[in-house]
Amino acid sequence: MSLQSIQHQQRRRRQIWLLTLLLCVSLTSMISLSSGSYHIGFADWWHGLSQIQQQVILELRLPRTLLAIAVGGGLALCGAVLQILLHNPVAEPGLIGISSGASFLAVFFIFIGHHSGIAIPAWGISVAAFIGALLITLLLLRLSYRGQLGSSRLLLLGVAIGIATNALTTWLLYFSDDQALREIMFWMMGSLAYGQIQPAYWWLPFIIVCAWLISQHRKLALLQLGAYQAQLMGLDLRKTQRRLVWAVCFISGMCVALAGVIGFIGLVVPHLVRLAGKDGPAFTIPASVLAGSLLLLIADILSRSFISAGELPVGVVTASIGAPIFIYLLVRRYAFAD
Amino acid sequence: MLSLIDFRIPNRVGPITASVAAGQHIAIIGPNGSGKSSLLLGMAGLVRSTGQLLWDHQDIRQWSMQYAAVKRAMLPQRSAQLLPITCNQVIALGAMPLNVRESSLQSAIEHVCSRLELSDYLNRDFSQLSGGEQQRVLLAKTLLQVWPELNPHASFLLLDEPLAGLDWHHQIILLTLLNELKRQGLTILTSIHDFNLAVAHSDVIWCLQQGQLVFSDTVDQFNERLIEDVFCLKTIRCQAEGQALFLPWQVSHTTHSKGD
């Protein structure tokens, strides 16, 4: 088979997968918009929605659905990039301390709010979480570039910083009263309930950074072959690594800020995508985004429909349904490998 | 011309003063830990070095990363690789620093791959290949970077144990291909463990011992005394088809200890 036909075949396979995923995301979004205590059937969509239905969808469900798409896609993207950048298949934003940093600062503000009597609005907590993620990134890059750089050094420092900030969070939990504790725990379990999308321009930098990360797939393919290979091809390793880490932290910081700590997606989605094909980052990066959105949408629908009144934290749903499926797939895939 | 003047990699190699004429193939030999890889990494500008390292009177370390990627290519020793990626994607990365048309890139990839007998591998997953197969794919990527039809500005090529993991058949294929590239003007430095292949397929031999250059001369000056001094190994020299061959015979204890 000639190179041209191989490349052609590869491109087509890639397109088919991406289109299928996109279709699934669109369909699931429709289901997400329709489901809830006030059910909207397919017939309603077909015949045109009533005033109330439009209002419910636009004001209540659309922000939440968009949030699920953004957070799921963003977390999966961060996981896919970090796994390549750190040469480690278990890397995800949570592992290198970004989520811990974000949740520490958020918990700190919830704690302060409760114990001082000052009402801190939800967006204030989000901003705190975002700043926490950025501060951790700054610390991580500062420390890891003192002396020689290396992906394992970055990873180890991230893990250590994560443990340290988690310890601080635990101190706060220990000194919290019951009401504060409940709020903190719910926040840490992750939820799309505070799905506030306005103002819309908040999302512009998020989308730009995501698009930029997806466009870096060739550099990521080089980094995958090792630091020397990347440098030999003219890549400024330090600058590239730093830019990628900042982008990942920006996105995952925003995800944590808007939806709390949702584990599992960043770790597992890139693996699921790679189980589907042996393709390189040109495929796995955009496919991870779509698959992450899809997974979180499904988890959110389930979390809303398990119990009639109220809802489960979505992070718990992703982990308890996803993890067994993931273990099954891994065992089945690698059972005959060796 | 590539010249090293008082070239030193702190705590590893040097000082070395030597030069290489363009269009020559230099085989670098030496026991494990003698500094072959460090020397090659230093010459590629990847590790810090002192002294002078000149290509046509310009210091290589002053080149921008982009420019260096056009002037030289290097095959480092194999690095860890975990995630799947197809071989054709890996090989095509070799042309990343170059500004080439898609059609000429495709024909160059096909040419390199047919020479290295990789045509059937293009669609396969790189991470699932054996060590020797991965080595050939990375070789194809490295050669593509300095392939004369794609990159007329390429000056030199550094290969760190390119024969490691390859079977005899592919070793000779590679050495023949390197010979052709050399004749087209490329300067090639290869670290190699097999004295006989070094003697048969290169022009000059550099021998390193504990970071020092203890021998740098044409291949016909290479002899069993040097092998015994540097490798603590007695060899039998024989002659076949006009070619000197060294057969390892026994470990010699008469010389001073190697220190590693």
Coordinates of C-alpha atoms in Angstrom, one line a residue:
Chain A
M1 CA 0.0 0.0 0.0
S2 CA 1.4 3.4 -0.9
L3 CA 2.0 6.1 1.7
Q4 CA -0.6 8.3 0.0
S5 CA -3.3 5.7 0.4
I6 CA -2.3 4.9 4.0
Q7 CA -2.5 8.6 4.8
H8 CA -5.8 8.9 3.0
Q9 CA -7.2 5.9 4.9
Q10 CA -5.9 7.3 8.2
R11 CA -7.5 10.7 7.5
R12 CA -10.8 9.1 6.6
R13 CA -10.8 6.9 9.7
R14 CA -10.1 10.0 11.8
Q15 CA -12.9 12.0 10.2
I16 CA -15.4 9.2 10.7
W17 CA -14.5 8.8 14.3
L18 CA -14.6 12.5 15.0
L19 CA -17.9 13.0 13.2
T20 CA -19.5 10.0 15.0
L21 CA -18.4 11.5 18.3
L22 CA -19.7 14.9 17.3
L23 CA -23.0 13.4 16.4
C24 CA -23.2 11.6 19.8
V25 CA -22.4 14.8 21.6
S26 CA -25.2 16.6 19.7
L27 CA -27.7 13.9 20.4
T28 CA -26.8 13.6 24.0
S29 CA -27.1 17.4 24.4
M30 CA -30.6 17.1 23.1
I31 CA -31.4 14.5 25.6
S32 CA -29.7 16.6 28.3
L33 CA -31.9 19.5 27.3
S34 CA -35.0 17.4 27.4
S35 CA -34.6 15.5 30.6
G36 CA -35.3 16.6 34.1
S37 CA -38.3 16.9 36.4
Y38 CA -40.1 18.8 33.6
H39 CA -39.8 16.4 30.7
I40 CA -39.8 17.6 27.2
G41 CA -40.5 14.8 24.7
F42 CA -39.2 14.4 21.1
A43 CA -42.7 15.3 19.9
D44 CA -42.4 18.7 21.5
W45 CA -39.1 19.3 19.7
W46 CA -40.7 18.2 16.5
H47 CA -43.8 20.4 16.7
G48 CA -42.2 23.4 18.2
L49 CA -41.7 24.3 21.8
S50 CA -44.0 26.3 24.0
Q51 CA -43.1 29.5 25.7
I52 CA -42.5 27.8 29.0
Q53 CA -40.5 25.0 27.5
Q54 CA -38.3 27.5 25.7
Q55 CA -37.7 29.3 28.9
V56 CA -36.8 26.2 30.8
I57 CA -34.4 25.1 28.1
L58 CA -32.7 28.5 27.6
E59 CA -32.5 29.6 31.1
L60 CA -32.1 26.4 33.1
R61 CA -30.8 23.6 31.0
L62 CA -28.8 25.1 28.2
P63 CA -26.2 26.7 30.6
R64 CA -25.8 23.4 32.4
T65 CA -25.5 21.4 29.2
L66 CA -22.9 23.8 27.8
L67 CA -21.1 23.6 31.1
A68 CA -21.0 19.8 30.9
I69 CA -19.7 20.0 27.3
A70 CA -17.0 22.5 28.3
V71 CA -15.8 20.9 31.5
G72 CA -15.9 17.4 30.2
G73 CA -14.0 18.3 27.0
G74 CA -11.6 20.6 28.9
L75 CA -10.6 18.0 31.5
A76 CA -10.2 15.3 28.9
L77 CA -8.0 17.6 26.8
C78 CA -5.8 18.4 29.8
G79 CA -5.4 14.7 30.6
A80 CA -4.5 13.9 27.0
V81 CA -1.9 16.7 26.9
L82 CA -0.4 16.0 30.3
Q83 CA 0.0 12.3 29.6
I84 CA 2.1 13.1 26.6
L85 CA 4.0 16.0 28.2
L86 CA 4.9 14.1 31.4
H87 CA 5.5 10.7 29.6
N88 CA 3.1 9.2 32.1
P89 CA -0.1 7.3 31.3
V90 CA -1.7 8.2 34.6
A91 CA -1.1 12.0 34.4
E92 CA -4.2 14.2 34.8
P93 CA -4.8 17.7 36.2
G94 CA -5.5 16.2 39.6
L95 CA -2.3 14.3 39.8
I96 CA 0.0 17.3 39.4
G97 CA -1.7 19.3 42.1
I98 CA -3.7 21.8 40.0
S99 CA -7.0 20.6 41.3
S100 CA -5.7 20.4 44.8
G101 CA -4.5 24.0 44.6
A102 CA -7.8 25.2 43.2
S103 CA -9.9 23.4 45.8
F104 CA -7.7 24.6 48.6
L105 CA -8.2 28.2 47.8
A106 CA -12.0 27.6 47.2
V107 CA -12.4 25.7 50.4
F108 CA -10.4 28.5 52.2
F109 CA -12.9 31.1 51.0
I110 CA -15.9 28.9 51.9
F111 CA -14.4 28.4 55.3
I112 CA -13.7 32.1 55.8
G113 CA -17.2 33.0 54.6
H114 CA -18.8 30.7 57.1
H115 CA -16.7 31.6 60.1
S116 CA -16.6 35.4 59.6
G117 CA -20.2 35.7 58.5
I118 CA -19.4 37.5 55.3
A119 CA -21.5 36.0 52.4
I120 CA -19.2 35.1 49.6
P121 CA -21.0 34.6 46.3
A122 CA -20.6 31.5 44.2
W123 CA -18.7 33.3 41.6
G124 CA -16.3 34.5 44.3
I125 CA -15.5 30.8 45.1
S126 CA -15.0 30.1 41.4
V127 CA -12.6 32.9 41.0
A128 CA -10.7 31.8 44.1
A129 CA -10.4 28.3 42.7
F130 CA -9.1 29.6 39.4
I131 CA -6.5 31.8 41.1
G132 CA -5.5 28.8 43.3
A133 CA -4.9 26.7 40.1
L134 CA -2.7 29.5 38.6
L135 CA -0.7 30.0 41.8
I136 CA 0.0 26.3 42.0
T137 CA 1.2 26.4 38.3
L138 CA 3.5 29.3 39.1
L139 CA 5.0 27.4 42.0
L140 CA 5.3 24.2 40.0
L141 CA 7.1 25.9 37.1
R142 CA 9.3 28.0 39.4
L143 CA 10.5 24.9 41.4
S144 CA 10.8 22.5 38.5
Y145 CA 13.1 24.8 36.4
R146 CA 15.5 25.4 39.2
G147 CA 18.3 23.4 37.9
Q148 CA 17.6 20.8 35.2
L149 CA 14.2 20.4 33.7
G150 CA 12.6 17.1 33.1
S151 CA 9.2 15.7 32.8
S152 CA 9.6 13.3 35.7
R153 CA 10.8 16.2 37.9
L154 CA 7.7 18.2 37.0
L155 CA 5.4 15.2 37.7
L156 CA 7.0 14.5 41.1
L157 CA 6.9 18.1 42.2
G158 CA 3.3 18.3 41.1
V159 CA 2.4 15.2 43.2
A160 CA 4.3 16.6 46.2
I161 CA 2.7 20.0 45.9
G162 CA -0.7 18.3 45.6
I163 CA -0.2 16.4 48.8
A164 CA 0.9 19.5 50.6
T165 CA -2.2 21.5 49.5
N166 CA -4.4 18.6 50.3
A167 CA -3.0 18.6 53.8
L168 CA -3.9 22.3 54.2
T169 CA -7.4 21.6 52.9
T170 CA -7.7 18.8 55.5
W171 CA -6.7 21.3 58.3
L172 CA -9.5 23.6 57.1
L173 CA -12.0 20.7 57.1
Y174 CA -11.0 19.7 60.6
F175 CA -11.8 23.2 61.9
S176 CA -15.0 23.6 60.0
D177 CA -18.4 23.5 61.5
D178 CA -21.1 21.1 60.2
Q179 CA -22.7 23.5 57.8
A180 CA -19.5 24.7 56.2
L181 CA -18.3 21.1 56.0
R182 CA -21.4 20.1 54.1
E183 CA -20.9 22.9 51.6
I184 CA -17.2 22.1 51.2
M185 CA -17.8 18.4 50.7
F186 CA -20.4 19.0 48.1
W187 CA -18.1 21.4 46.2
M188 CA -15.2 18.9 46.4
M189 CA -17.4 16.2 44.9
G190 CA -17.9 18.2 41.8
S191 CA -21.3 19.3 40.4
L192 CA -22.6 21.1 37.4
A193 CA -25.5 22.5 39.5
Y194 CA -23.9 26.0 39.7
G195 CA -23.9 26.0 35.9
Q196 CA -23.6 29.7 35.3
I197 CA -22.6 30.5 31.8
Q198 CA -23.1 34.3 31.9
P199 CA -21.3 36.5 31.1
A200 CA -20.6 34.7 27.9
Y201 CA -17.3 36.4 27.2
W202 CA -15.9 34.4 30.2
W203 CA -15.8 31.5 27.7
L204 CA -13.9 33.2 25.0
P205 CA -10.4 32.7 26.5
F206 CA -11.4 29.2 27.4
I207 CA -12.3 28.4 23.9
I208 CA -9.2 30.1 22.5
V209 CA -6.8 28.2 24.8
C210 CA -8.5 24.9 24.0
A211 CA -8.2 25.5 20.3
W212 CA -4.6 26.4 20.7
L213 CA -3.9 23.2 22.7
I214 CA -5.6 21.1 20.0
S215 CA -3.5 22.8 17.3
Q216 CA -0.2 21.8 19.1
H217 CA -0.6 18.1 18.2
R218 CA 2.5 18.0 16.0
K219 CA 4.7 19.4 18.8
L220 CA 3.1 16.9 21.2
A221 CA 3.9 14.0 18.8
L222 CA 7.5 15.1 19.0
L223 CA 7.5 15.4 22.7
Q224 CA 6.1 11.9 22.9
L225 CA 9.3 10.6 21.4
G226 CA 11.4 12.2 24.1
A227 CA 13.0 15.5 25.1
Y228 CA 16.1 15.0 23.0
Q229 CA 14.1 14.2 19.9
A230 CA 12.0 17.3 20.4
Q231 CA 15.1 19.5 20.9
L232 CA 16.9 18.1 17.9
M233 CA 13.9 19.1 15.7
G234 CA 14.3 22.7 16.7
L235 CA 11.8 22.8 19.6
D236 CA 12.6 25.1 22.5
L237 CA 11.8 22.5 25.1
R238 CA 11.5 24.8 28.1
K239 CA 9.3 27.3 26.3
T240 CA 7.1 24.6 24.8
Q241 CA 6.7 22.8 28.1
R242 CA 6.0 26.0 30.0
R243 CA 3.3 27.1 27.5
L244 CA 1.7 23.8 27.5
V245 CA 1.6 23.6 31.3
W246 CA 0.1 27.1 31.5
A247 CA -2.6 26.2 29.0
V248 CA -3.4 23.0 30.8
C249 CA -3.6 24.8 34.1
F250 CA -5.7 27.6 32.7
I251 CA -8.3 25.1 31.3
S252 CA -8.3 22.7 34.3
G253 CA -8.4 25.7 36.7
M254 CA -11.4 27.0 35.0
C255 CA -13.1 23.6 35.0
V256 CA -12.5 23.2 38.8
A257 CA -13.7 26.8 39.3
L258 CA -17.0 26.1 37.5
A259 CA -17.8 22.6 38.5
G260 CA -15.7 21.6 41.5
V261 CA -13.4 18.6 41.5
I262 CA -14.4 16.1 38.8
G263 CA -11.8 13.4 38.7
F264 CA -11.6 10.4 36.4
I265 CA -12.4 12.1 33.1
G266 CA -9.0 13.6 32.6
L267 CA -7.4 10.2 33.4
V268 CA -9.7 7.8 31.6
V269 CA -11.0 9.5 28.5
P270 CA -7.6 9.7 26.7
H271 CA -7.1 6.0 27.4
L272 CA -10.6 5.1 26.0
V273 CA -9.8 7.1 22.9
R274 CA -6.5 5.3 22.4
L275 CA -8.2 2.0 22.9
A276 CA -10.2 2.9 19.8
G277 CA -7.2 3.5 17.6
K278 CA -3.4 3.5 17.3
D279 CA -3.4 6.9 15.9
G280 CA -1.2 9.7 17.2
P281 CA -2.0 13.0 18.9
A282 CA -3.5 14.4 15.7
F283 CA -6.4 12.1 16.5
T284 CA -6.3 11.5 20.2
I285 CA -6.3 15.1 21.2
P286 CA -9.5 16.3 19.4
A287 CA -11.2 12.9 20.0
S288 CA -10.5 13.2 23.7
V289 CA -12.2 16.6 23.8
L290 CA -15.4 15.2 22.2
A291 CA -15.4 12.0 24.2
G292 CA -14.9 13.9 27.4
S293 CA -17.9 16.1 26.7
L294 CA -19.9 13.1 25.8
L295 CA -19.0 11.3 29.0
L296 CA -19.8 14.2 31.3
L297 CA -23.1 14.9 29.5
I298 CA -24.1 11.3 30.1
A299 CA -23.0 11.4 33.7
D300 CA -24.9 14.6 34.3
I301 CA -28.1 13.2 32.8
L302 CA -27.7 10.1 35.0
S303 CA -27.0 12.2 38.1
R304 CA -30.2 14.1 37.6
S305 CA -32.3 11.1 37.0
F306 CA -31.2 8.7 39.7
I307 CA -33.1 10.3 42.4
S308 CA -36.4 12.1 41.7
A309 CA -35.8 15.1 43.9
G310 CA -32.3 16.6 44.0
E311 CA -29.2 15.1 42.4
L312 CA -26.0 13.2 42.9
P313 CA -22.7 14.9 42.6
V314 CA -21.6 14.2 39.1
G315 CA -18.0 13.4 40.0
V316 CA -19.3 10.5 42.0
V317 CA -21.4 9.3 39.1
T318 CA -18.5 9.5 36.6
A319 CA -16.2 7.5 38.9
S320 CA -18.7 4.8 40.0
I321 CA -19.9 4.0 36.5
G322 CA -16.8 4.8 34.5
A323 CA -14.2 3.0 36.6
P324 CA -15.6 -0.5 36.3
I325 CA -16.2 -0.1 32.6
F326 CA -12.6 1.2 32.2
I327 CA -11.2 -1.7 34.2
Y328 CA -13.1 -4.2 32.0
L329 CA -11.9 -2.6 28.8
L330 CA -8.3 -2.6 30.0
V331 CA -8.3 -6.2 31.1
R332 CA -10.0 -7.3 27.9
R333 CA -7.7 -5.3 25.7
Y334 CA -4.5 -6.4 27.3
A335 CA -5.5 -9.9 28.3
F336 CA -3.9 -11.4 25.2
A337 CA -1.2 -8.8 24.8
D338 CA 1.5 -10.7 26.6
Chain B
M1 CA 34.8 21.1 8.1
L2 CA 33.8 20.2 11.6
S3 CA 36.4 21.1 14.2
L4 CA 36.7 20.6 17.9
I5 CA 39.3 22.7 19.7
D6 CA 39.8 22.1 23.4
F7 CA 36.2 20.8 23.4
R8 CA 35.1 19.6 26.8
I9 CA 31.9 18.4 28.4
P10 CA 32.4 19.0 32.1
N11 CA 33.0 15.8 34.1
R12 CA 32.4 13.6 31.0
V13 CA 34.5 14.2 27.9
G14 CA 37.6 16.1 26.9
P15 CA 39.5 18.1 26.3
I16 CA 39.4 17.0 22.7
T17 CA 41.0 18.7 19.7
A18 CA 40.2 17.1 16.4
S19 CA 38.7 17.9 13.1
V20 CA 36.6 16.1 10.5
A21 CA 36.7 16.9 6.7
A22 CA 33.3 17.2 5.0
G23 CA 32.1 14.1 3.4
Q24 CA 33.7 11.7 5.7
H25 CA 32.3 8.9 7.9
I26 CA 33.8 8.8 11.4
A27 CA 33.3 5.8 13.5
I28 CA 33.5 6.5 17.3
I29 CA 34.5 3.5 19.3
G30 CA 35.2 3.0 23.0
P31 CA 34.2 0.9 26.0
N32 CA 30.9 1.4 27.8
G33 CA 31.0 4.7 29.7
S34 CA 33.9 6.1 27.7
G35 CA 31.8 9.2 26.7
K36 CA 30.6 8.3 23.2
S37 CA 27.0 9.4 23.8
S38 CA 28.1 12.5 25.7
L39 CA 30.4 13.5 22.9
L40 CA 27.6 13.1 20.3
L41 CA 25.1 14.9 22.4
G42 CA 27.6 17.7 23.0
M43 CA 28.3 18.0 19.3
A44 CA 24.6 18.2 18.6
G45 CA 24.4 21.1 21.1
L46 CA 22.1 19.3 23.5
V47 CA 24.4 19.2 26.5
R48 CA 26.5 22.0 27.8
S49 CA 30.1 22.1 26.6
T50 CA 33.1 24.4 26.6
G51 CA 35.9 25.1 24.2
Q52 CA 35.3 25.5 20.5
L53 CA 32.9 23.5 18.3
L54 CA 33.0 24.9 14.8
W55 CA 31.4 24.1 11.5
D56 CA 33.0 26.2 8.8
H57 CA 34.4 28.7 11.4
Q58 CA 31.0 29.2 13.0
D59 CA 30.3 28.0 16.5
I60 CA 27.5 25.5 16.3
R61 CA 26.2 26.5 19.7
Q62 CA 25.5 30.0 18.4
W63 CA 23.0 28.6 15.9
S64 CA 19.3 29.0 16.6
M65 CA 17.4 25.8 17.4
Q66 CA 15.6 26.1 14.1
Y67 CA 18.7 26.6 12.1
A68 CA 20.5 23.8 13.9
A69 CA 17.6 21.4 13.1
V70 CA 18.2 22.1 9.4
K71 CA 22.0 21.8 9.5
R72 CA 22.3 18.6 11.4
A73 CA 20.3 15.6 12.5
M74 CA 21.0 13.1 15.3
L75 CA 19.7 9.8 16.4
P76 CA 19.9 9.7 20.2
Q77 CA 19.8 6.4 22.0
R78 CA 16.3 5.0 22.3
S79 CA 14.0 6.9 24.6
A80 CA 11.0 5.7 26.5
Q81 CA 7.8 5.8 24.4
L82 CA 4.5 4.8 25.8
L83 CA 1.5 6.0 23.8
P84 CA 0.4 4.8 20.4
I85 CA 1.4 6.6 17.2
T86 CA 1.7 5.3 13.7
C87 CA 5.1 4.8 12.1
N88 CA 4.4 7.1 9.2
Q89 CA 3.6 9.9 11.6
V90 CA 6.8 9.3 13.4
I91 CA 8.9 9.4 10.2
A92 CA 7.1 12.4 8.8
L93 CA 8.2 14.3 12.0
G94 CA 11.7 14.2 10.5
A95 CA 10.7 16.9 8.0
M96 CA 9.1 19.2 10.6
P97 CA 12.0 21.7 10.6
L98 CA 12.2 21.7 6.8
N99 CA 9.9 23.7 4.5
V100 CA 9.0 21.1 1.9
R101 CA 6.1 20.4 -0.4
E102 CA 3.8 17.6 0.6
S103 CA 4.4 15.7 -2.6
S104 CA 8.2 15.7 -2.4
L105 CA 7.9 14.8 1.3
Q106 CA 5.8 11.8 0.4
S107 CA 8.2 10.5 -2.2
A108 CA 11.2 11.1 0.1
I109 CA 9.5 9.1 2.9
E110 CA 8.7 6.3 0.4
H111 CA 12.2 6.3 -0.8
V112 CA 13.8 6.2 2.7
C113 CA 11.4 3.5 3.8
S114 CA 12.0 1.3 0.9
R115 CA 15.7 1.5 1.5
L116 CA 15.4 0.6 5.1
E117 CA 12.7 -2.0 4.3
L118 CA 10.1 -0.2 6.3
S119 CA 7.4 0.1 3.6
D120 CA 5.2 -2.5 5.3
Y121 CA 5.5 -0.8 8.7
L122 CA 4.1 2.6 7.7
N123 CA 0.6 1.8 8.9
R124 CA 1.6 0.1 12.1
D125 CA 1.7 1.3 15.7
F126 CA 5.2 2.4 16.6
S127 CA 4.8 1.6 20.3
Q128 CA 4.0 -2.1 19.5
L129 CA 7.2 -2.7 17.4
S130 CA 10.3 -4.5 18.6
G131 CA 13.4 -2.6 19.7
G132 CA 15.2 -3.1 16.4
E133 CA 12.1 -2.1 14.4
Q134 CA 11.6 1.0 16.4
Q135 CA 15.3 1.8 15.8
R136 CA 14.8 1.6 12.1
V137 CA 11.8 3.8 12.2
L138 CA 13.7 6.4 14.2
L139 CA 16.6 6.1 11.7
A140 CA 14.2 6.8 8.9
K141 CA 13.0 9.9 10.7
T142 CA 16.5 11.1 11.3
L143 CA 17.7 10.4 7.8
L144 CA 14.7 12.2 6.4
Q145 CA 15.8 15.3 8.2
V146 CA 19.1 15.4 6.2
W147 CA 17.9 13.7 3.0
P148 CA 19.6 15.5 0.2
E149 CA 16.5 15.9 -2.0
L150 CA 14.6 17.5 0.9
N151 CA 17.3 19.4 2.7
P152 CA 20.2 20.6 0.6
H153 CA 21.5 22.6 3.6
A154 CA 22.2 19.6 5.7
S155 CA 25.8 19.4 6.9
F156 CA 26.3 16.6 9.3
L157 CA 24.6 13.6 10.9
L158 CA 25.3 12.1 14.3
L159 CA 24.2 8.6 15.1
D160 CA 24.4 7.1 18.5
E161 CA 24.7 3.4 18.2
P162 CA 22.5 3.2 15.1
L163 CA 23.3 -0.5 14.7
A164 CA 22.0 -1.5 18.2
G165 CA 19.2 -3.9 17.9
L166 CA 19.5 -4.3 14.1
D167 CA 20.1 -7.7 12.5
W168 CA 23.1 -8.2 10.2
H169 CA 21.0 -7.7 7.1
H170 CA 19.7 -4.3 8.3
Q171 CA 23.1 -3.3 9.7
I172 CA 24.7 -3.6 6.2
I173 CA 21.7 -1.9 4.5
L174 CA 22.1 1.1 6.9
L175 CA 25.9 1.3 6.4
T176 CA 25.6 1.2 2.6
L177 CA 23.0 3.9 2.8
L178 CA 25.2 6.0 5.0
N179 CA 28.0 5.6 2.5
E180 CA 25.8 7.0 -0.3
L181 CA 24.8 10.0 1.9
K182 CA 28.5 10.6 2.7
R183 CA 29.3 10.6 -1.0
Q184 CA 26.7 13.3 -1.5
G185 CA 28.7 15.5 0.9
L186 CA 27.2 14.7 4.3
T187 CA 29.7 14.4 7.3
I188 CA 28.7 11.4 9.4
L189 CA 29.7 10.5 12.9
T190 CA 28.6 7.1 14.2
S191 CA 29.2 5.5 17.5
I192 CA 29.6 1.8 17.0
H193 CA 30.6 -1.3 18.9
D194 CA 31.7 -3.6 16.1
F195 CA 35.4 -3.0 15.2
N196 CA 35.0 -4.9 11.9
L197 CA 32.1 -2.9 10.7
A198 CA 33.8 0.3 11.8
V199 CA 36.9 -0.6 9.8
A200 CA 35.0 -1.8 6.8
H201 CA 32.5 1.0 6.4
S202 CA 34.1 4.2 7.7
D203 CA 37.0 6.4 6.8
V204 CA 38.3 7.5 10.2
I205 CA 38.1 6.0 13.6
W206 CA 38.0 8.0 16.8
C207 CA 38.6 5.9 20.0
L208 CA 37.5 7.2 23.3
Q209 CA 38.8 6.0 26.7
Q210 CA 37.5 7.6 29.9
G211 CA 36.5 10.7 28.0
Q212 CA 39.8 11.2 26.2
L213 CA 40.4 10.8 22.5
V214 CA 43.2 8.2 22.5
F215 CA 43.2 7.4 18.8
S216 CA 42.0 9.4 15.8
D217 CA 43.3 8.2 12.5
T218 CA 42.3 6.5 9.3
V219 CA 41.0 3.0 9.5
D220 CA 44.1 1.3 8.1
Q221 CA 46.0 2.5 11.2
F222 CA 43.6 0.7 13.5
N223 CA 45.3 -2.3 15.1
E224 CA 45.0 -5.0 17.7
R225 CA 47.4 -3.2 20.1
L226 CA 44.9 -0.4 20.4
I227 CA 42.1 -2.8 21.1
E228 CA 44.1 -4.5 23.8
D229 CA 45.1 -1.2 25.4
V230 CA 41.6 0.3 25.4
F231 CA 39.3 -2.6 25.7
C232 CA 41.6 -5.1 27.6
L233 CA 40.9 -7.6 25.0
K234 CA 43.2 -9.8 23.0
T235 CA 42.1 -10.2 19.4
I236 CA 43.3 -12.1 16.4
R237 CA 43.9 -10.1 13.3
C238 CA 43.2 -11.9 10.1
Q239 CA 42.9 -10.9 6.5
A240 CA 40.1 -11.8 4.1
E241 CA 39.2 -10.3 0.7
G242 CA 41.8 -7.6 1.4
Q243 CA 40.1 -6.6 4.5
A244 CA 41.4 -6.7 8.1
L245 CA 39.2 -8.6 10.5
F246 CA 39.5 -8.7 14.3
L247 CA 38.3 -11.7 16.2
P248 CA 37.9 -11.3 20.0
W249 CA 40.0 -14.0 21.7
Q250 CA 40.3 -13.5 25.4
V251 CA 40.2 -10.9 28.1
S252 CA 43.6 -9.5 28.8
H253 CA 44.7 -8.7 32.3
T254 CA 48.1 -7.5 31.5
T255 CA 47.2 -3.9 30.9
H256 CA 46.0 -1.4 33.5
S257 CA 42.5 -1.7 34.7
K258 CA 39.8 0.2 32.7
G259 CA 38.3 2.0 35.6
D260 CA 34.7 1.5 34.8

